[in-house]
Coordinates of C-alpha atoms and ligand atoms in Angstrom, one line a residue:
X1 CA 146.7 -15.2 -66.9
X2 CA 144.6 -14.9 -63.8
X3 CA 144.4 -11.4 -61.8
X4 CA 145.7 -12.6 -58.9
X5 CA 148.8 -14.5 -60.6
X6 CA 149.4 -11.2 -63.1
X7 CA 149.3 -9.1 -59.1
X8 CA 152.1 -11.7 -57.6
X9 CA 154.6 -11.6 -59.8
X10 CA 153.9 -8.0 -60.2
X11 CA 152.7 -8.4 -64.2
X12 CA 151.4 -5.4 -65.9
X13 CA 149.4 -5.3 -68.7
X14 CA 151.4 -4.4 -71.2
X15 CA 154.8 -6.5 -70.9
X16 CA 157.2 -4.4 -69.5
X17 CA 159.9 -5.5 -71.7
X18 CA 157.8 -3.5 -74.3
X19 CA 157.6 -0.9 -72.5
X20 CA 161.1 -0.1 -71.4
X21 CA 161.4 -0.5 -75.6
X22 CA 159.1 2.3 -76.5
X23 CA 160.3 4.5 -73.8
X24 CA 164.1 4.2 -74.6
X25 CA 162.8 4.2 -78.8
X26 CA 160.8 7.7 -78.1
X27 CA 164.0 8.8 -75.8
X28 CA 166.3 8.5 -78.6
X29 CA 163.7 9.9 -81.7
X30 CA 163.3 12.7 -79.7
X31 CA 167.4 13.6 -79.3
X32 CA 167.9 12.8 -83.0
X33 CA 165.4 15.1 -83.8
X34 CA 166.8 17.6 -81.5
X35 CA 170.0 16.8 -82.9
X36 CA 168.1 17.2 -86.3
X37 CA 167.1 20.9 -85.4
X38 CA 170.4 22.3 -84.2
X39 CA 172.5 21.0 -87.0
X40 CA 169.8 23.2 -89.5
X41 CA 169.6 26.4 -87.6
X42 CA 172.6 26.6 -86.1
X43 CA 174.5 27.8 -89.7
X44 CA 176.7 25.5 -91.9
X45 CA 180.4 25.2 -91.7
X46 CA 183.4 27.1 -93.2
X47 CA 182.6 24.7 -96.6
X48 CA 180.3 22.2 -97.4
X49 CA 182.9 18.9 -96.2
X50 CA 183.3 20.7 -93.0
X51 CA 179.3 20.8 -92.9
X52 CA 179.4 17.4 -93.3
X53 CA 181.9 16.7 -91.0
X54 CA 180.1 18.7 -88.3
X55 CA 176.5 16.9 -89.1
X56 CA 178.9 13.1 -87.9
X57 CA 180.4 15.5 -85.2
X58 CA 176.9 16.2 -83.9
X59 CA 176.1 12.4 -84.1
X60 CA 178.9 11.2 -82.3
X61 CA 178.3 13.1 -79.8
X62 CA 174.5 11.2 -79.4
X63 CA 175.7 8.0 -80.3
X64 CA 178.2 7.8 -77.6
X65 CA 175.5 9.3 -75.0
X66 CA 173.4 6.2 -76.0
X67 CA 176.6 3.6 -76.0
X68 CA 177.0 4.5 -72.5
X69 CA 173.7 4.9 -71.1
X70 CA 172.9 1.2 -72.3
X71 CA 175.8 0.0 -70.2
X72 CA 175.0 2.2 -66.8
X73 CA 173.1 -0.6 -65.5
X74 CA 170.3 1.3 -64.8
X75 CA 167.7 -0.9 -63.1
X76 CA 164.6 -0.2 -64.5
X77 CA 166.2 -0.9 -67.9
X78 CA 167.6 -3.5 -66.8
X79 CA 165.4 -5.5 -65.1
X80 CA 162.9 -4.9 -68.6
X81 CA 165.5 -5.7 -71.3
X82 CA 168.4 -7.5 -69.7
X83 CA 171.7 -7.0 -69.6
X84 CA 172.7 -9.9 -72.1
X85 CA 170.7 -7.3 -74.7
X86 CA 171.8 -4.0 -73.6
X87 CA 174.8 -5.2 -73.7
X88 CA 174.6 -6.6 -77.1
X89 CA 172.6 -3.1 -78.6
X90 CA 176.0 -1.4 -76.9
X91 CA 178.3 -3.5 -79.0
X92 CA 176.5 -2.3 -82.3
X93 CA 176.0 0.9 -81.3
X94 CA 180.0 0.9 -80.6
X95 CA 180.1 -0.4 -84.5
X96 CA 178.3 2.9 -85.7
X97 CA 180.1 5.1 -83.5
X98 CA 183.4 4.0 -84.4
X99 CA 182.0 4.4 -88.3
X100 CA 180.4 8.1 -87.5
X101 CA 183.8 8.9 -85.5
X102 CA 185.7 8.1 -88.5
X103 CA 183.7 9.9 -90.9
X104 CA 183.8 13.2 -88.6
X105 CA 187.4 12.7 -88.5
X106 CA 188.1 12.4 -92.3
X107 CA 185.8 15.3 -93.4
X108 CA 187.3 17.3 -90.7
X109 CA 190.9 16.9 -92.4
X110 CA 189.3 17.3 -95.7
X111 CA 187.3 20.3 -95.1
X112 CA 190.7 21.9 -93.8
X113 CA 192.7 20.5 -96.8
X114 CA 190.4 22.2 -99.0
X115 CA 190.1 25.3 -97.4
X116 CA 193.6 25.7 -96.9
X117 CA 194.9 24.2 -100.0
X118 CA 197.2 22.1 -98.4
X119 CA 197.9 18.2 -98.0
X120 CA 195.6 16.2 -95.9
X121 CA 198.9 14.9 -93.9
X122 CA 199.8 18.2 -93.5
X123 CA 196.7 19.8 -92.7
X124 CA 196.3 16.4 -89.9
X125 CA 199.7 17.7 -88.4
X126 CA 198.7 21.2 -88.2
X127 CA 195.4 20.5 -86.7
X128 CA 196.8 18.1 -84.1
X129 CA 198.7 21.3 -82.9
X130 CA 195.5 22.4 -81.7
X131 CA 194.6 21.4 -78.3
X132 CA 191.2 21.5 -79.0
X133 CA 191.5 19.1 -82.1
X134 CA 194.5 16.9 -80.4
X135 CA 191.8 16.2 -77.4
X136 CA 189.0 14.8 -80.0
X137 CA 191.8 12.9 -81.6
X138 CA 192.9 11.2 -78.8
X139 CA 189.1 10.4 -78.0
X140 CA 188.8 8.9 -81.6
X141 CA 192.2 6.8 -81.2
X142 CA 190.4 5.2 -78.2
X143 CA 186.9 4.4 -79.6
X144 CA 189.0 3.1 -82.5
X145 CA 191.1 1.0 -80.4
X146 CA 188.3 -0.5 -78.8
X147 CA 186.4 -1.1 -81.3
X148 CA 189.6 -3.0 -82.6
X149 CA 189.8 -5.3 -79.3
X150 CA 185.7 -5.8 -79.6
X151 CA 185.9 -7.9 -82.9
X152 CA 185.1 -11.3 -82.0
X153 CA 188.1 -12.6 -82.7
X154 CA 190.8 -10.2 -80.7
X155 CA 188.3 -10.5 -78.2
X156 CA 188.1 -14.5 -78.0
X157 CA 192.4 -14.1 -77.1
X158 CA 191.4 -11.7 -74.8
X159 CA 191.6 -12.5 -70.9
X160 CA 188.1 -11.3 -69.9
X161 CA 189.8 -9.1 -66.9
X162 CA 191.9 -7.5 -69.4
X163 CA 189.4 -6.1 -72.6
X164 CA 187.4 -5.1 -69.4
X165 CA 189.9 -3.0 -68.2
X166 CA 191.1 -1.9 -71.7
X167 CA 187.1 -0.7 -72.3
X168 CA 187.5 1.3 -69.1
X169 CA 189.2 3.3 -71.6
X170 CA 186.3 4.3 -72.9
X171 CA 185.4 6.9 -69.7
X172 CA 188.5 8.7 -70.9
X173 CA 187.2 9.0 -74.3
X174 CA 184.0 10.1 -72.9
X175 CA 185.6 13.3 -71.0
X176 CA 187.7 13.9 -73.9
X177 CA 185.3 13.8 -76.3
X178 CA 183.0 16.1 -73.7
X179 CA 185.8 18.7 -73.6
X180 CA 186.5 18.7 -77.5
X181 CA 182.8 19.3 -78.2
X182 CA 182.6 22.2 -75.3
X183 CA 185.6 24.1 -77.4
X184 CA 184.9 22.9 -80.9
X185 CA 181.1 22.0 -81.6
X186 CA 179.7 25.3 -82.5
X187 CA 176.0 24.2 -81.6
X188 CA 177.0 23.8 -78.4
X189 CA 177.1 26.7 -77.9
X190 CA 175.1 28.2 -80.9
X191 CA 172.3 29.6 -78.2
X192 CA 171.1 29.3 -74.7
X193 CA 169.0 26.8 -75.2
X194 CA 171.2 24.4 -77.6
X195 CA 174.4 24.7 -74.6
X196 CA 171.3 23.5 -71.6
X197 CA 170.6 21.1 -74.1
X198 CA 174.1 19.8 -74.4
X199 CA 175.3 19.6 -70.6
X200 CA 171.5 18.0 -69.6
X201 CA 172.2 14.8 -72.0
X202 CA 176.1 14.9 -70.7
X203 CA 174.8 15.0 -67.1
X204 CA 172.1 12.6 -67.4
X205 CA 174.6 10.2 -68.8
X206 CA 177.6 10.7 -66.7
X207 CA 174.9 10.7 -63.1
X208 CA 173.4 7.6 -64.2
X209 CA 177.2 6.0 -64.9
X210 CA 178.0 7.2 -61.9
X211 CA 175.1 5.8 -59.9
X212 CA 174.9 2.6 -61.9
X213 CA 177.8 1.3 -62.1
X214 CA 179.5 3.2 -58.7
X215 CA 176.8 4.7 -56.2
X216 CA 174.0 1.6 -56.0
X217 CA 176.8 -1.1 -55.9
X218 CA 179.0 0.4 -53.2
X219 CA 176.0 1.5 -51.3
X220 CA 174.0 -2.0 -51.4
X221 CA 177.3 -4.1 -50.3
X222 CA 178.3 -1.4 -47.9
X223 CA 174.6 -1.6 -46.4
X224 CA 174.1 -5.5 -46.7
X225 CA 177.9 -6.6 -45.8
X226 CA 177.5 -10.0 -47.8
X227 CA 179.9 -13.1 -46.5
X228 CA 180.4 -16.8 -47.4
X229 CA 178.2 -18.9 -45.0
X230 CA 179.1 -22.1 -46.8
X231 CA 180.5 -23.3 -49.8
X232 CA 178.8 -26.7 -50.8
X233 CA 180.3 -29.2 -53.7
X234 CA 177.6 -30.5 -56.0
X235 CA 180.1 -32.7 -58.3
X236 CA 183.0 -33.2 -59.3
X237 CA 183.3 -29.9 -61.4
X238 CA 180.5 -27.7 -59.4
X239 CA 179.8 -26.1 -56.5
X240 CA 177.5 -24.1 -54.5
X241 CA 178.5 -20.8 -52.5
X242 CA 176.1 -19.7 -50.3
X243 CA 176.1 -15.8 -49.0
X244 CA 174.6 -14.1 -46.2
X245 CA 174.1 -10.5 -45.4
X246 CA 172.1 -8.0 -43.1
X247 CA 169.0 -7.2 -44.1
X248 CA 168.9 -9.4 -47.9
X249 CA 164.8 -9.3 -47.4
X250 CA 165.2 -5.3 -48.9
X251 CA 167.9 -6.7 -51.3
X252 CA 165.3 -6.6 -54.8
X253 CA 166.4 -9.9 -56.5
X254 CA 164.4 -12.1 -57.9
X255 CA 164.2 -15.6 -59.2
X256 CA 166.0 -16.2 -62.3
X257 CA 168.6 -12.7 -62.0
X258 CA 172.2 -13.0 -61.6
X259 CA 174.8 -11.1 -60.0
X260 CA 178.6 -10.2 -60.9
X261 CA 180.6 -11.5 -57.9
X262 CA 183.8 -10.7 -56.3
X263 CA 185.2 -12.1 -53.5
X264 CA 188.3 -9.9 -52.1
X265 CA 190.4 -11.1 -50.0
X266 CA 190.5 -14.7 -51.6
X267 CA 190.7 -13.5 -55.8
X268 CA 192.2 -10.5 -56.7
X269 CA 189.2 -7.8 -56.9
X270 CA 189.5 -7.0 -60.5
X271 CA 188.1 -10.6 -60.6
X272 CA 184.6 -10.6 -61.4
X273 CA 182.4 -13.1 -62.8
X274 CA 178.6 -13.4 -63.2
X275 CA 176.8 -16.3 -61.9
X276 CA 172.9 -16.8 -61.0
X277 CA 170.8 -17.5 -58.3
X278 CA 171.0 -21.1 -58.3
X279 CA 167.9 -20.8 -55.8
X280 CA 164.9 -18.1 -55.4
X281 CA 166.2 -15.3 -52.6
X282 CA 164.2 -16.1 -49.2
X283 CA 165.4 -13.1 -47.4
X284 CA 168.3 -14.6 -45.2
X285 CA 171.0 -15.7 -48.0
X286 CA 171.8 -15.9 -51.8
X287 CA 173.1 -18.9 -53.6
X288 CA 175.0 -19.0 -56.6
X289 CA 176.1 -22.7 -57.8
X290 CA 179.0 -22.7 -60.5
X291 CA 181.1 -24.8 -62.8
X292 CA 184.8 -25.2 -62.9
X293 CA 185.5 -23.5 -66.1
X294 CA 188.7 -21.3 -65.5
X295 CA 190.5 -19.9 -62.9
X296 CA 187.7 -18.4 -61.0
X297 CA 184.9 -20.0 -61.0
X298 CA 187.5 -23.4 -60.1
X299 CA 188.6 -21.5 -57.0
X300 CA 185.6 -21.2 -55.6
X301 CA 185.9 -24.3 -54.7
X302 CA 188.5 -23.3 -51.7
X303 CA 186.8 -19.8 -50.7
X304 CA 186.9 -20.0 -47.0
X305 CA 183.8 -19.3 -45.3
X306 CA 183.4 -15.8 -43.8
X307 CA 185.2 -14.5 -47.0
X308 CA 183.9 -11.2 -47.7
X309 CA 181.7 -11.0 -51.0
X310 CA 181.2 -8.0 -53.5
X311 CA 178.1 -8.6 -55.2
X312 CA 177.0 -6.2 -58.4
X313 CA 173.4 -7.0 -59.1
X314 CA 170.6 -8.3 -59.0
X315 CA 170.5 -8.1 -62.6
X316 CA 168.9 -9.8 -65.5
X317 CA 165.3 -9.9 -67.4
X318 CA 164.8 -13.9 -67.5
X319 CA 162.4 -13.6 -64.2
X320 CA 158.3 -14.2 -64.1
X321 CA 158.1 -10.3 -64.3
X322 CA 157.6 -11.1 -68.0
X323 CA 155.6 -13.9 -67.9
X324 CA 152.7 -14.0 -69.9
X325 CA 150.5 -17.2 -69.7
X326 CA 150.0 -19.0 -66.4
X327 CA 151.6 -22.1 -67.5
X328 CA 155.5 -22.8 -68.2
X329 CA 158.2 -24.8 -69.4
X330 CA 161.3 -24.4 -67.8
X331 CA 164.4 -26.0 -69.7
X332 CA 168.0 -26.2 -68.8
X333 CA 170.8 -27.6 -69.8
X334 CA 173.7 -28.4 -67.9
X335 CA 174.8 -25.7 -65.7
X336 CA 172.1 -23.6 -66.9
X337 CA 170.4 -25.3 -65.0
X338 CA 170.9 -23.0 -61.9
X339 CA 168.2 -20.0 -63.0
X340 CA 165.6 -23.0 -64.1
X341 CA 166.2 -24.0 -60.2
X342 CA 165.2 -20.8 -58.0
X343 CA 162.7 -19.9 -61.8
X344 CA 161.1 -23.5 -60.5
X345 CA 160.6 -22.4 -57.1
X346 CA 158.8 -18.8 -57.9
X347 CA 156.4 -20.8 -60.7
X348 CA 152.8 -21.0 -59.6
X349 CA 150.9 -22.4 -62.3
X350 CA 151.5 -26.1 -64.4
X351 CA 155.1 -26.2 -64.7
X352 CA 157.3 -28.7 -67.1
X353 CA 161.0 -28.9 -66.3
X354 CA 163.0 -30.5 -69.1
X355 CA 166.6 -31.1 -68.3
X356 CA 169.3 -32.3 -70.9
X357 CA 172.4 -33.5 -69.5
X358 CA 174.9 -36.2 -71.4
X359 CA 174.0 -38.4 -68.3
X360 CA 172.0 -38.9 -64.9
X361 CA 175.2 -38.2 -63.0
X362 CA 175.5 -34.7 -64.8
X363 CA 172.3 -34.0 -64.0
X364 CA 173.6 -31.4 -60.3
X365 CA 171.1 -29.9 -58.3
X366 CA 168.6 -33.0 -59.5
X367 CA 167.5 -34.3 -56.2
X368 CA 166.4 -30.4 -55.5
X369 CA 164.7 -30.0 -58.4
X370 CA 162.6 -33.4 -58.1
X371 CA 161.8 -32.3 -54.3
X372 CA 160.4 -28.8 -56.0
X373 CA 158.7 -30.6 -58.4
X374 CA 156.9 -32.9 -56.6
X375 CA 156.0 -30.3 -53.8
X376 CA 154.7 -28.2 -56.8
X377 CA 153.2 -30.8 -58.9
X378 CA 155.7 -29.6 -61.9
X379 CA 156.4 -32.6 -64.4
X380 CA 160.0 -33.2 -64.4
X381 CA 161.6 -35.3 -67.2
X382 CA 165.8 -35.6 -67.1
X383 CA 166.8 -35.9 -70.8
X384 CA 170.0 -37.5 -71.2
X385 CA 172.3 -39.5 -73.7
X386 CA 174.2 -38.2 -76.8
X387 CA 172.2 -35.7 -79.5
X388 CA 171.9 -37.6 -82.6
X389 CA 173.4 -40.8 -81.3
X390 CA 170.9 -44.4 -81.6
X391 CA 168.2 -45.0 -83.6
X392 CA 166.0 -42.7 -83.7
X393 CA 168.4 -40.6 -83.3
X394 CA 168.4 -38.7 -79.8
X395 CA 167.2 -35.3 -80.9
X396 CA 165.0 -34.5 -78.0
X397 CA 164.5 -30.3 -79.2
X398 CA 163.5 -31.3 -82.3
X399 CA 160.2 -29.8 -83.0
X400 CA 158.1 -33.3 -83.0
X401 CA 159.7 -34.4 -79.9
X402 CA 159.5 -31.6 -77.8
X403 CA 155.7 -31.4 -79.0
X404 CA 155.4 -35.2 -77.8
X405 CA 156.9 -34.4 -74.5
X406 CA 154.7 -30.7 -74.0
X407 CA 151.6 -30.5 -76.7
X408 CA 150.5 -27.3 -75.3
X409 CA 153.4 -25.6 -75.6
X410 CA 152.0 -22.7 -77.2
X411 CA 150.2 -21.8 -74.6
X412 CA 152.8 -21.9 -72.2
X413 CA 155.8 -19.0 -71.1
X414 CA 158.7 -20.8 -71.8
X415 CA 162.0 -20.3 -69.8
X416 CA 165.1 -21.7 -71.5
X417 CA 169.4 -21.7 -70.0
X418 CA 171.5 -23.8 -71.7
X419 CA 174.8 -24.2 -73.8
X420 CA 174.9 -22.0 -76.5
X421 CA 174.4 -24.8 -79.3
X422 CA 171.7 -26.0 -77.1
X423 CA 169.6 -22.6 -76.9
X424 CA 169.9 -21.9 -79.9
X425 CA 168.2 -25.4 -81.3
X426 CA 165.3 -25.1 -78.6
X427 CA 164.8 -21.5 -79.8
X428 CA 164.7 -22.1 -83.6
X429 CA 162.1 -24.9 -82.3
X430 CA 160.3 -23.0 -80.3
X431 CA 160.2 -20.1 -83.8
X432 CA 159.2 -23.2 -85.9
X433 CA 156.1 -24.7 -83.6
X434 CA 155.3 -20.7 -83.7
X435 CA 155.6 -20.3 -79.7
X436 CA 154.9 -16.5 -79.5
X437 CA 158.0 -14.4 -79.3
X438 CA 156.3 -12.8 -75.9
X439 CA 156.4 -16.3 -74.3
X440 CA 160.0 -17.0 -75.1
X441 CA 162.9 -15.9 -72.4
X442 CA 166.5 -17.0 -73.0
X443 CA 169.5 -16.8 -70.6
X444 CA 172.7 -17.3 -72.5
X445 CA 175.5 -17.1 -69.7
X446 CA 177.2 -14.7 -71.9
X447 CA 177.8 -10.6 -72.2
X448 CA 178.6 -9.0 -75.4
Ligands
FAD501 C1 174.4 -13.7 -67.0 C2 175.3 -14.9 -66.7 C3 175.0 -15.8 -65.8 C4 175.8 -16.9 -65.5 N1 175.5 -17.8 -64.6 C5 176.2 -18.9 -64.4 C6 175.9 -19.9 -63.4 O1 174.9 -19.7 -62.7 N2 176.7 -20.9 -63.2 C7 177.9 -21.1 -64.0 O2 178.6 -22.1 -63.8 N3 178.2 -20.2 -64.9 C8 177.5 -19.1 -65.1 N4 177.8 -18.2 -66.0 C9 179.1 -18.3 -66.8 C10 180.2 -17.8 -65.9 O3 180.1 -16.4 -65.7 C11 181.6 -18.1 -66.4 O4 181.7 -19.5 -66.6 C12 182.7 -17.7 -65.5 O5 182.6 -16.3 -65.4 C13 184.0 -18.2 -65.9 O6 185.0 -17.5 -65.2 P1 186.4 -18.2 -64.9 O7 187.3 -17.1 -64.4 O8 186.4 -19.4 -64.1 O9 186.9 -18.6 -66.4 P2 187.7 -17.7 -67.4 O10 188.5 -18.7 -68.2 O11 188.3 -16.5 -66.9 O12 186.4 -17.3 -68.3 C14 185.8 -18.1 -69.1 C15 184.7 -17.3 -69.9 O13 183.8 -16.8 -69.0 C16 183.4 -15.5 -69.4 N5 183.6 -14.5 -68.3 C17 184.5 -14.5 -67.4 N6 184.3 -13.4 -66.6 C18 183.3 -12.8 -67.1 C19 182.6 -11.6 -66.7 N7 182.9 -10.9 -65.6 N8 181.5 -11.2 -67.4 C20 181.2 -11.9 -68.5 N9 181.8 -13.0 -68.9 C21 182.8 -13.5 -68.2 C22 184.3 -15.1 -70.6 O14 183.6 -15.2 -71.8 C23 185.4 -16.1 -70.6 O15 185.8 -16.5 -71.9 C24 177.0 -17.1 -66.3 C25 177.4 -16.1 -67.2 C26 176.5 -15.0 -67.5 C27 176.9 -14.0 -68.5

């Protein structure tokens, strides 16, 4: 890539999804061993299982730090890894602290069985007596509980609105959990240095929740007071909503990012969905374009303009930021075609767009996209018809005809938004023409 293209989109040297990687890696080595360090100088416990049971103890404690600290939306994280994969690191992470939570638990009950010589049901009873102990059981009920409502399929009959709000259980667990270590966890307070240790990691992660997820939304809608300016239909099934603001030229979005949208006043405010830019920011308004799925996003259909708009965002890492290679292929499918849109408008070198849609009249936001093109000298080629249907069959991902369409594809940053089904054939082309792994950014229009 050129100097001058690596300076515009503000390119470092070393991809910055790599480094956000090493810092967060080294971040989390460095507690373990920490971690590590206390657990062996800080004595054993009243037997060996409660020794074990205070090594998990220790670990819960770290894992759930991390669990949250990959969901406070922190924006330089954010903006390197994305929240579609911080969000999917915090669902396994959840998996392995529900397991370490578990295992505390039971050698907990165990150690006490053993050293009292009584039944584990009784010794559970007698411990839950202690307020100390009854606070980080109530903790563990909850990560259990969510970790319960998390498997795929609970989650699928889940309303979105309402796992979110059962997850917001999780905050509850936190302080809980926080509390139950202060009186129980004997390296907290094992030495000076071990309790400044414990309450900077708690601090750092309940400030960065707080300014996440609360302060930088609250402050950025208070300070840009975003409204629908028009709300424009673009088929039968989709529509554009266009927002304006004060002041949406210090707003940092980029090409490519999405925000998670409420609009009070028209949808009840625990109604929030994420939807793209469907066009680059220019300063003056935001545009997200959606399609009729459910409730929501069907609604927006009717917002009357001047409705009031609570915007969480700009997030997301599928932007030029990680470009690599001057040239790119840009491919979107269906609605995923609205990041490929405002991604089209920020691309500066030679630029493919490839467009799959079941037919021309699916094809929304097409007459925009051949304007850009042509003003940009992008090829554009609008694939439709039926995958596998006529001879040949119509397979136009497969390796040898996406090669016939763009032979240097290998030396080209390639952008793809799509179905699910759909992604995941380009990428498993992409992996089989051996398309670096740096030159390949996905949008999937879904959150763990
Ligand atoms: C990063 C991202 C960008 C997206 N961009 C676009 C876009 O530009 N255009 C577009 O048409 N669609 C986009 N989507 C999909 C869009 O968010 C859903 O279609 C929409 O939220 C459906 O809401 P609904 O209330 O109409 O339907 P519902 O029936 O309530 O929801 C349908 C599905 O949408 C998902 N969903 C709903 N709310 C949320 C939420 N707050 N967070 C995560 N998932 C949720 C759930 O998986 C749910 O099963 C995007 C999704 C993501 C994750």
């Amino acid at each position: 890539m050129t100097a001058a293209a690596a300076h515009r989109s503000g390119r470092t040297a070393v991809p910055p999804g790599v480094v956000a990687r090493v810092v967060l890696g080294a971040v989390l080595v460095v507690n373990l061993l920490i971690v590590e360090l206390l657990f062996f100088t800080s004595g054993g416990g009243k037997n060996s299982v409660l020794t074990v049971a205070k090594f998990f103890g220790l670990h819960v404690a770290l894992i759930m730090m991390l669990q949250l600290t990959l969901v406070a939306r922190l924006p330089w994280l954010d903006r390197r890894i994305g929240m579609d994969r911080l969000t999917s690191w915090h669902r396994w992470v959840g998996f392995s602290l529900l397991w370490t939570v578990v295992l505390h638990a039971t050698f907990i009950v165990v150690g006490y069985a053993t050293l009292d010589g009584k039944p584990v049901g009784r010794t559970f009873l007698s411990l839950a007596a202690v307020p100390a102990s009854l606070l980080g059981m109530c903790a563990a009920a909850i990560i259990i509980a969510m970790a319960t409502v998390s498997v795929r399929y609970i989650r699928r009959r889940l309303r979105y609105e309402t796992w979110h709000a059962l997850h917001m259980l999780m905050y509850l667990a936190l302080l809980l959990g926080l509390v139950h270590q202060f009186l129980e966890g004997t390296t907290f307070t094992a030495s000076a240095l071990s309790t400044a240790y414990w309450w900077a990691l708690w601090a750092f992660v309940v400030v960065s929740l707080i300014v996440g997820r609360i302060v930088v939304p609250l402050r950025r809608n208070a300070y840009h007071q975003l409204r629908v300016s028009a709300v424009v239909p673009e088929s039968d099934n989709v529509v554009s909503v266009h927002v304006t603001g004060r002041h949406l030229d210090r707003l940092p979005a980029r090409a490519g990012q999405f925000f998670i949208w409420r609009f009070p006043g028209h949808n009840h405010w625990t109604r929030a969905n994420p939807f793209s830019l469907s066009a680059a920011p220019d300063g003056r308004t935001l545009r997200l374009t959606a399609k009729a799925v459910g409730d929501t996003s069907t609604g927006l259909r009717h917002l009357p303009v001047g409705t009031r708009v609570f915007a969480e965002g700009p997030y997301g890492a599928f932007t030029t930021l990680h470009q690599v290679k001057d040239a790119t292929l840009l491919i979107a499918g269906g609605v995923g075609v609205t990041p490929i849109r405002a991604l089209l408008e920020e691309s500066t070198g030679s630029t493919v767009v490839l467009y799959r849609v079941q037919t021309a009249a699916d094809a929304v936001l097409l007459p925009e996209l051949q304007a850009l093109a042509q003003s940009r000298g992008a090829q554009l080629h609008v694939l439709t018809g039926r995958t596998g249907a006529g001879t040949p069959p119509n397979t136009p991902f497969a390796p040898d005809d996406l090669l016939a369409l763009v032979p240097d594809i290998t030396d080209r940053d390639v952008y793809v938004c799509g179905p699910p089904a759909m992604t995941t054939a380009v990428l498993k082309t992409l992996r089989t023409l051996k398309v670096p792994r740096a030159q390949i950014h996905a949008e999937k229009f879904s959150l763990a």
